[in-house]
Amino acid sequence: MRKVSRLLGAVAFLAAVQLANGAAIAGEASRAPAGKLADGTAIEAITLKNSHGVSATILTYGATLQTMVAPDRAGKPTDILLGYDKLDGYVEQPNYFGVTVGRYANRISGGRFTLDGKAYQLPLNDKVNSLHGGEKGFDKVAWSVRSLKSGPSASVVLSYKSADGEQGYPGALDVTVTYALDEQGALTISFDATTDKPTVVNMTNHALFNLAGGGTAENHVLTIPAKAYTPVNDKLIPTGELRAVEGTVFDFRAPHALVPGIRDGRDEQIRFGHGYDHNYALDKGATAKPELAARLEDPASGRVLEVLTTEPGVQFYTGNFLDGTYVGKGGALYRMGDGIALEPQKFPDAPNQPKFLSARVDPGKPYHHVMVYKVSVAK
């Protein structure tokens, strides 16, 4: 009996060790070919998985979050991102689906800013403004895989060297983007950059979410903990004002659906943006660690997305320029309201807005932004 008891004890011990080891390496990171660019550059797809059915696939082209799969309340996994099935779509019909945007996310008025008395001109790729880093921003270049790790948090580190003067921006910039998926369903994205001369940097991810996995997202329920937003002019450039959300269609301090506000033409700001395309001044401001910027829920599937950030703002965009000409995953024609972007950031046009938190980055003072997409199921 003692031998049996000792044997059972040993089996239990080994099982415990295996369970512990299994938990320790539950996150899996893998890589696979994803195609080639016209110049022959090979692009890879990096897939991060946890043991609860959550996964994320990242393309080295544009450091792009191509897919994010999450289970619903019945346990059924679904890709909750708009985008394309293959690399060609991101190259031939770019619409910022899931890409890393930079050097400067969002708009810079007239594509101009001044730094230490010197004026800089950027490409005007948004009519009269520069948008998301210019004609060939970080979303349209090939990134290198610096490291790939499996473990409690599966991760990949991507790097890119942006030359001095690229797209009109001063300073040679060494940039890394780290994607890390943990067992709690949190995909953490860390942006880091160093420069050899003063410049401006504002990076984020431009994923458009549909927590239902298809159809309209207009019935999703949104919460944004912000009592003010930055209204824009008819060129979608902030006026410099911080306007109270109270009593307007921009008030998401309490959770409610996007409709009917998304189409409320009585509000001039909705007319300017063709829907929601506005930056919120988060109550938390800039923080050392990521804090809540937005919470999105699909009542039908039960899926919940929480967005956290260290930055002071979040751009809320409802895919207003999707007009049925973009053929996305599975042959779906994307239209306004089919996807929702919640882009943590510094405020738009901050280099020209002295009242906004500065986007300046200097040698010896690196840029650092941490944001999180955390998926779960409503109880």
Coordinates of C-alpha atoms in Angstrom, one line a residue:
M1 CA 0.0 0.0 0.0
R2 CA 2.9 2.3 0.8
K3 CA 4.4 1.6 -2.6
V4 CA 1.0 2.4 -4.3
S5 CA 0.6 5.5 -2.2
R6 CA 4.1 6.7 -3.1
L7 CA 3.5 5.9 -6.8
L8 CA 0.2 7.8 -6.8
G9 CA 2.0 10.7 -5.1
A10 CA 4.7 10.7 -7.7
V11 CA 2.2 10.6 -10.5
A12 CA 0.3 13.5 -8.9
F13 CA 3.6 15.4 -8.5
L14 CA 4.5 14.9 -12.2
A15 CA 1.0 15.9 -13.3
A16 CA 1.3 19.1 -11.3
V17 CA 4.7 19.8 -12.8
Q18 CA 3.4 19.2 -16.3
L19 CA 0.4 21.4 -15.6
A20 CA 2.6 24.1 -14.3
N21 CA 5.0 23.8 -17.3
G22 CA 2.0 23.8 -19.7
A23 CA 0.7 26.9 -18.1
A24 CA 4.1 28.5 -18.3
I25 CA 4.3 27.9 -22.1
A26 CA 0.6 28.2 -22.9
G27 CA 1.2 31.1 -25.3
E28 CA 2.4 30.1 -28.7
A29 CA 4.2 32.3 -31.3
S30 CA 4.7 31.1 -34.8
R31 CA 5.7 32.6 -38.2
A32 CA 4.8 31.8 -41.8
P33 CA 5.3 33.3 -45.3
A34 CA 2.6 35.8 -46.3
G35 CA 3.7 36.8 -49.8
K36 CA 6.1 39.2 -51.4
L37 CA 6.1 42.9 -52.3
A38 CA 6.6 44.1 -55.9
D39 CA 10.4 44.6 -55.2
G40 CA 10.7 41.0 -54.0
T41 CA 10.7 41.7 -50.3
A42 CA 9.3 38.7 -48.4
I43 CA 6.5 39.4 -45.9
E44 CA 5.7 37.2 -42.9
A45 CA 2.6 36.5 -40.9
I46 CA 3.3 36.1 -37.1
T47 CA 0.6 34.4 -35.1
L48 CA 0.2 34.7 -31.4
K49 CA -2.1 32.3 -29.5
N50 CA -3.2 31.8 -25.9
S51 CA -4.9 28.7 -24.5
H52 CA -8.4 30.2 -24.3
G53 CA -9.1 30.6 -28.0
V54 CA -7.7 34.1 -28.5
S55 CA -5.2 34.7 -31.2
A56 CA -3.7 37.6 -33.2
T57 CA -1.9 37.6 -36.6
I58 CA 0.5 40.3 -37.4
L59 CA 1.9 41.0 -40.9
T60 CA 5.5 42.4 -41.1
Y61 CA 4.1 44.7 -43.8
G62 CA 3.0 47.8 -42.0
A63 CA 3.4 46.0 -38.6
T64 CA -0.3 45.3 -39.3
L65 CA -2.7 43.5 -37.0
Q66 CA -4.4 41.4 -39.6
T67 CA -6.7 39.3 -37.4
M68 CA -7.8 39.1 -33.8
V69 CA -9.8 36.0 -33.0
A70 CA -12.0 35.9 -29.8
P71 CA -14.7 33.5 -28.6
D72 CA -18.3 34.6 -28.0
R73 CA -20.4 33.7 -25.0
A74 CA -21.0 30.3 -26.5
G75 CA -17.3 29.8 -27.0
K76 CA -17.4 30.2 -30.8
P77 CA -14.2 31.9 -32.1
T78 CA -14.5 34.7 -34.7
D79 CA -12.2 37.2 -36.3
I80 CA -13.3 40.6 -35.0
L81 CA -11.2 42.8 -37.3
L82 CA -11.9 44.4 -40.7
G83 CA -9.2 43.8 -43.2
Y84 CA -8.1 41.6 -46.0
D85 CA -7.5 37.8 -46.3
K86 CA -4.2 38.3 -48.2
L87 CA -1.3 40.7 -48.4
D88 CA -2.3 42.1 -51.8
G89 CA -5.3 43.8 -50.3
Y90 CA -3.2 45.8 -47.8
V91 CA -0.9 46.8 -50.7
E92 CA -3.4 47.6 -53.4
Q93 CA -6.3 48.9 -51.5
P94 CA -4.8 50.5 -48.3
N95 CA -7.3 51.8 -45.9
Y96 CA -5.3 51.6 -42.6
F97 CA -6.9 48.4 -41.6
G98 CA -5.0 47.3 -38.4
V99 CA -1.8 49.0 -39.4
T100 CA 0.8 50.7 -37.3
V101 CA 0.5 54.4 -38.1
G102 CA 3.4 56.9 -37.8
R103 CA 5.5 58.9 -37.6
Y104 CA 2.4 61.0 -36.7
A105 CA -1.0 59.3 -36.3
N106 CA -3.9 61.5 -37.3
R107 CA -3.8 64.9 -39.1
I108 CA -1.3 67.7 -39.2
S109 CA -2.8 70.9 -40.6
G110 CA -1.4 71.8 -44.0
G111 CA 1.3 69.2 -43.5
R112 CA 3.4 71.9 -41.8
F113 CA 4.9 72.4 -38.4
T114 CA 7.8 74.3 -36.9
L115 CA 10.4 72.9 -34.5
D116 CA 13.2 75.1 -33.0
G117 CA 12.4 77.8 -35.5
K118 CA 12.7 75.6 -38.6
A119 CA 9.7 74.8 -40.7
Y120 CA 9.0 71.3 -42.1
Q121 CA 6.6 70.4 -44.9
L122 CA 5.0 67.0 -45.1
P123 CA 3.2 65.3 -47.9
L124 CA -0.5 66.3 -48.3
N125 CA -2.1 62.9 -48.6
D126 CA -5.5 64.0 -47.0
K127 CA -6.5 66.9 -49.3
V128 CA -5.0 69.8 -47.5
N129 CA -3.5 67.9 -44.5
S130 CA -0.9 65.3 -43.8
L131 CA -2.5 62.1 -42.5
H132 CA -1.0 59.2 -40.6
G133 CA 2.6 60.0 -41.5
G134 CA 2.2 60.9 -45.1
E135 CA 2.0 59.1 -48.5
K136 CA 4.3 56.3 -47.3
G137 CA 4.1 56.2 -43.6
F138 CA 5.0 53.3 -41.3
D139 CA 1.9 51.4 -42.6
K140 CA 3.4 51.0 -46.1
V141 CA 6.9 49.7 -45.3
A142 CA 8.3 46.3 -44.5
W143 CA 9.3 45.7 -40.8
S144 CA 11.9 43.2 -39.6
V145 CA 11.3 40.6 -37.0
R146 CA 13.7 41.3 -34.1
S147 CA 12.5 38.5 -31.8
L148 CA 9.7 36.0 -31.4
K149 CA 8.9 34.2 -28.2
S150 CA 6.4 31.7 -26.9
G151 CA 5.6 31.6 -23.2
P152 CA 3.1 33.0 -20.6
S153 CA 2.9 36.0 -23.0
A154 CA 3.5 35.1 -26.6
S155 CA 5.2 38.0 -28.3
V156 CA 6.9 39.5 -31.4
V157 CA 9.1 42.5 -31.7
L158 CA 9.2 44.3 -35.0
S159 CA 11.7 47.0 -36.0
Y160 CA 12.1 49.7 -38.6
K161 CA 14.7 52.4 -39.3
S162 CA 13.1 55.7 -40.6
A163 CA 15.7 57.9 -42.3
D164 CA 16.2 61.5 -41.5
G165 CA 13.9 63.5 -43.8
E166 CA 11.6 60.5 -44.6
Q167 CA 8.2 61.9 -45.5
G168 CA 9.5 65.3 -44.5
Y169 CA 10.1 64.5 -40.8
P170 CA 13.4 65.5 -39.2
G171 CA 15.7 63.0 -37.5
A172 CA 16.7 59.4 -38.1
L173 CA 14.3 57.3 -36.0
D174 CA 14.9 53.7 -34.7
V175 CA 11.4 52.3 -34.1
T176 CA 10.1 49.1 -32.5
V177 CA 6.6 47.7 -32.1
T178 CA 6.0 44.9 -29.7
Y179 CA 2.9 42.7 -29.8
A180 CA 2.3 40.5 -26.7
L181 CA -0.7 38.3 -26.1
D182 CA -1.3 37.0 -22.5
E183 CA -3.6 34.3 -21.0
Q184 CA -6.1 37.0 -19.9
G185 CA -6.9 37.9 -23.5
A186 CA -4.9 41.1 -23.5
L187 CA -3.0 42.1 -26.6
T188 CA -0.5 44.7 -25.5
I189 CA 1.1 46.9 -28.2
S190 CA 4.2 48.8 -27.2
F191 CA 5.7 51.5 -29.4
D192 CA 9.2 52.7 -28.8
A193 CA 11.4 55.1 -30.8
T194 CA 14.7 56.9 -30.4
T195 CA 15.9 59.8 -32.6
D196 CA 19.2 61.6 -33.4
K197 CA 17.7 65.0 -33.6
P198 CA 14.5 66.7 -32.3
T199 CA 11.4 65.5 -34.1
V200 CA 7.7 64.7 -33.5
V201 CA 6.3 61.2 -32.9
N202 CA 2.7 59.9 -32.3
M203 CA 2.2 56.2 -33.0
T204 CA -0.9 54.0 -32.6
N205 CA -2.7 51.1 -34.1
H206 CA -5.6 51.6 -36.5
A207 CA -7.6 48.4 -36.1
L208 CA -11.3 48.6 -37.0
F209 CA -13.4 46.2 -34.8
N210 CA -16.6 44.5 -35.4
L211 CA -17.2 42.3 -32.4
A212 CA -20.1 40.5 -34.1
G213 CA -17.6 39.3 -36.8
G214 CA -19.6 40.8 -39.6
G215 CA -22.5 43.1 -40.6
T216 CA -23.0 46.5 -39.0
A217 CA -21.3 47.5 -35.8
E218 CA -23.7 50.4 -35.2
N219 CA -25.5 48.6 -32.4
H220 CA -22.3 48.0 -30.4
V221 CA -22.4 49.7 -27.0
L222 CA -19.5 52.1 -26.3
T223 CA -18.1 53.8 -23.2
I224 CA -15.4 56.5 -23.2
P225 CA -14.4 58.0 -19.9
A226 CA -14.0 61.5 -21.1
K227 CA -15.9 64.6 -20.3
A228 CA -14.5 66.6 -23.2
Y229 CA -13.4 66.1 -26.9
T230 CA -11.5 68.2 -29.4
P231 CA -14.0 69.6 -32.0
V232 CA -12.7 70.1 -35.5
N233 CA -13.2 72.5 -38.4
D234 CA -14.4 71.4 -41.8
K235 CA -10.9 70.2 -42.7
L236 CA -11.1 67.8 -39.6
I237 CA -8.4 69.8 -37.8
P238 CA -8.9 70.5 -34.1
T239 CA -9.9 74.1 -33.3
G240 CA -7.9 74.0 -30.1
E241 CA -11.0 73.9 -27.9
L242 CA -11.8 71.2 -25.4
R243 CA -15.6 71.0 -25.6
A244 CA -17.8 69.3 -23.0
V245 CA -19.6 66.2 -24.2
E246 CA -22.5 66.7 -21.8
G247 CA -25.8 67.1 -23.7
T248 CA -24.3 66.1 -27.0
V249 CA -24.1 63.0 -29.2
F250 CA -20.5 62.8 -28.1
D251 CA -21.3 61.8 -24.5
F252 CA -20.3 58.2 -24.0
R253 CA -19.5 58.5 -20.3
A254 CA -22.4 56.1 -19.7
P255 CA -22.6 53.1 -22.1
H256 CA -24.9 53.4 -25.1
A257 CA -25.1 52.4 -28.8
L258 CA -23.6 54.3 -31.7
V259 CA -27.0 54.9 -33.1
P260 CA -28.6 57.3 -33.6
G261 CA -25.7 59.7 -33.0
I262 CA -23.6 58.4 -35.8
R263 CA -26.1 59.8 -38.3
D264 CA -27.3 62.9 -36.4
G265 CA -26.9 65.6 -39.0
R266 CA -28.2 68.2 -36.6
D267 CA -24.7 68.3 -35.0
E268 CA -22.2 70.2 -37.2
Q269 CA -19.4 68.0 -35.9
I270 CA -21.1 64.9 -37.1
R271 CA -21.5 66.6 -40.5
F272 CA -17.8 67.5 -40.6
G273 CA -16.7 64.0 -39.8
H274 CA -19.4 62.2 -41.9
G275 CA -20.0 60.4 -38.6
Y276 CA -17.7 60.0 -35.6
D277 CA -14.1 60.9 -36.4
H278 CA -13.0 62.8 -33.3
N279 CA -10.4 62.7 -30.6
Y280 CA -11.5 62.4 -26.9
A281 CA -9.5 64.1 -24.1
L282 CA -9.5 61.2 -21.7
D283 CA -10.2 62.2 -18.1
K284 CA -7.1 60.2 -17.0
G285 CA -4.7 62.3 -19.1
A286 CA -1.2 60.9 -19.9
T287 CA -0.3 58.1 -17.5
A288 CA 2.7 56.0 -16.6
K289 CA 0.8 52.7 -17.1
P290 CA -2.1 51.9 -19.5
E291 CA -5.5 52.9 -18.2
L292 CA -9.0 52.6 -19.7
A293 CA -9.6 54.7 -22.8
A294 CA -12.8 52.9 -24.1
R295 CA -15.0 49.9 -23.6
L296 CA -16.9 48.3 -26.5
E297 CA -19.5 45.6 -26.3
D298 CA -21.6 43.6 -28.7
P299 CA -24.8 42.6 -26.9
A300 CA -25.6 39.9 -29.4
S301 CA -22.4 37.9 -29.1
G302 CA -21.4 39.0 -25.6
R303 CA -17.9 40.0 -26.8
V304 CA -16.3 42.9 -25.0
L305 CA -13.2 44.9 -26.0
E306 CA -11.4 47.2 -23.6
V307 CA -8.8 49.6 -24.9
L308 CA -6.2 50.9 -22.5
T309 CA -3.4 53.4 -23.1
T310 CA -0.7 55.6 -21.5
E311 CA -1.6 58.4 -23.9
P312 CA -4.1 61.3 -23.1
G313 CA -6.4 60.9 -26.1
V314 CA -8.3 58.3 -28.1
Q315 CA -9.7 58.8 -31.7
F316 CA -13.1 57.4 -32.2
Y317 CA -13.8 56.6 -35.8
T318 CA -16.7 54.8 -37.3
G319 CA -15.3 53.9 -40.8
N320 CA -17.1 56.8 -42.4
F321 CA -15.2 56.6 -45.7
L322 CA -16.0 52.9 -46.2
D323 CA -18.4 53.2 -49.2
G324 CA -18.8 49.6 -50.4
T325 CA -15.8 49.8 -52.8
Y326 CA -13.5 47.9 -50.4
V327 CA -13.9 44.1 -50.7
G328 CA -12.6 42.7 -47.4
K329 CA -12.3 39.4 -45.7
G330 CA -14.5 36.6 -47.1
G331 CA -15.6 38.9 -49.9
A332 CA -17.5 41.3 -47.6
L333 CA -18.2 44.8 -48.9
Y334 CA -17.3 47.2 -46.1
R335 CA -19.6 50.2 -45.5
M336 CA -19.8 53.0 -43.0
G337 CA -20.4 51.7 -39.5
D338 CA -19.2 48.2 -40.3
G339 CA -16.1 48.8 -38.1
I340 CA -15.1 50.9 -35.2
A341 CA -11.6 52.3 -34.6
L342 CA -10.5 53.4 -31.1
E343 CA -7.0 54.8 -31.6
P344 CA -5.1 55.9 -28.5
Q345 CA -2.8 58.8 -29.3
K346 CA -1.6 62.3 -28.5
F347 CA -4.0 64.9 -29.8
P348 CA -4.3 65.5 -33.6
D349 CA -2.2 68.5 -34.9
A350 CA -0.4 68.8 -31.5
P351 CA 2.7 70.2 -33.2
N352 CA 0.7 73.2 -34.2
Q353 CA -1.5 73.4 -31.0
P354 CA 0.5 74.8 -28.1
K355 CA -2.3 74.0 -25.6
F356 CA -2.1 70.3 -26.4
L357 CA 0.4 67.9 -24.9
S358 CA 3.6 68.1 -26.9
A359 CA 4.5 65.3 -29.3
R360 CA 8.2 66.4 -29.4
V361 CA 10.9 63.7 -29.0
D362 CA 14.5 64.6 -28.4
P363 CA 17.8 62.6 -28.5
G364 CA 18.3 60.8 -25.2
K365 CA 14.5 61.1 -24.4
P366 CA 12.9 58.1 -26.2
Y367 CA 9.3 57.9 -27.3
H368 CA 7.2 55.3 -25.5
H369 CA 3.5 54.4 -25.8
V370 CA 1.8 51.3 -24.5
M371 CA -1.8 50.4 -25.5
V372 CA -3.9 47.3 -24.9
Y373 CA -6.7 45.6 -26.7
K374 CA -8.3 43.2 -24.1
V375 CA -11.1 40.9 -25.2
S376 CA -13.5 39.1 -22.9
V377 CA -17.1 38.0 -22.7
A378 CA -19.8 39.9 -20.8
K379 CA -21.2 38.1 -17.7

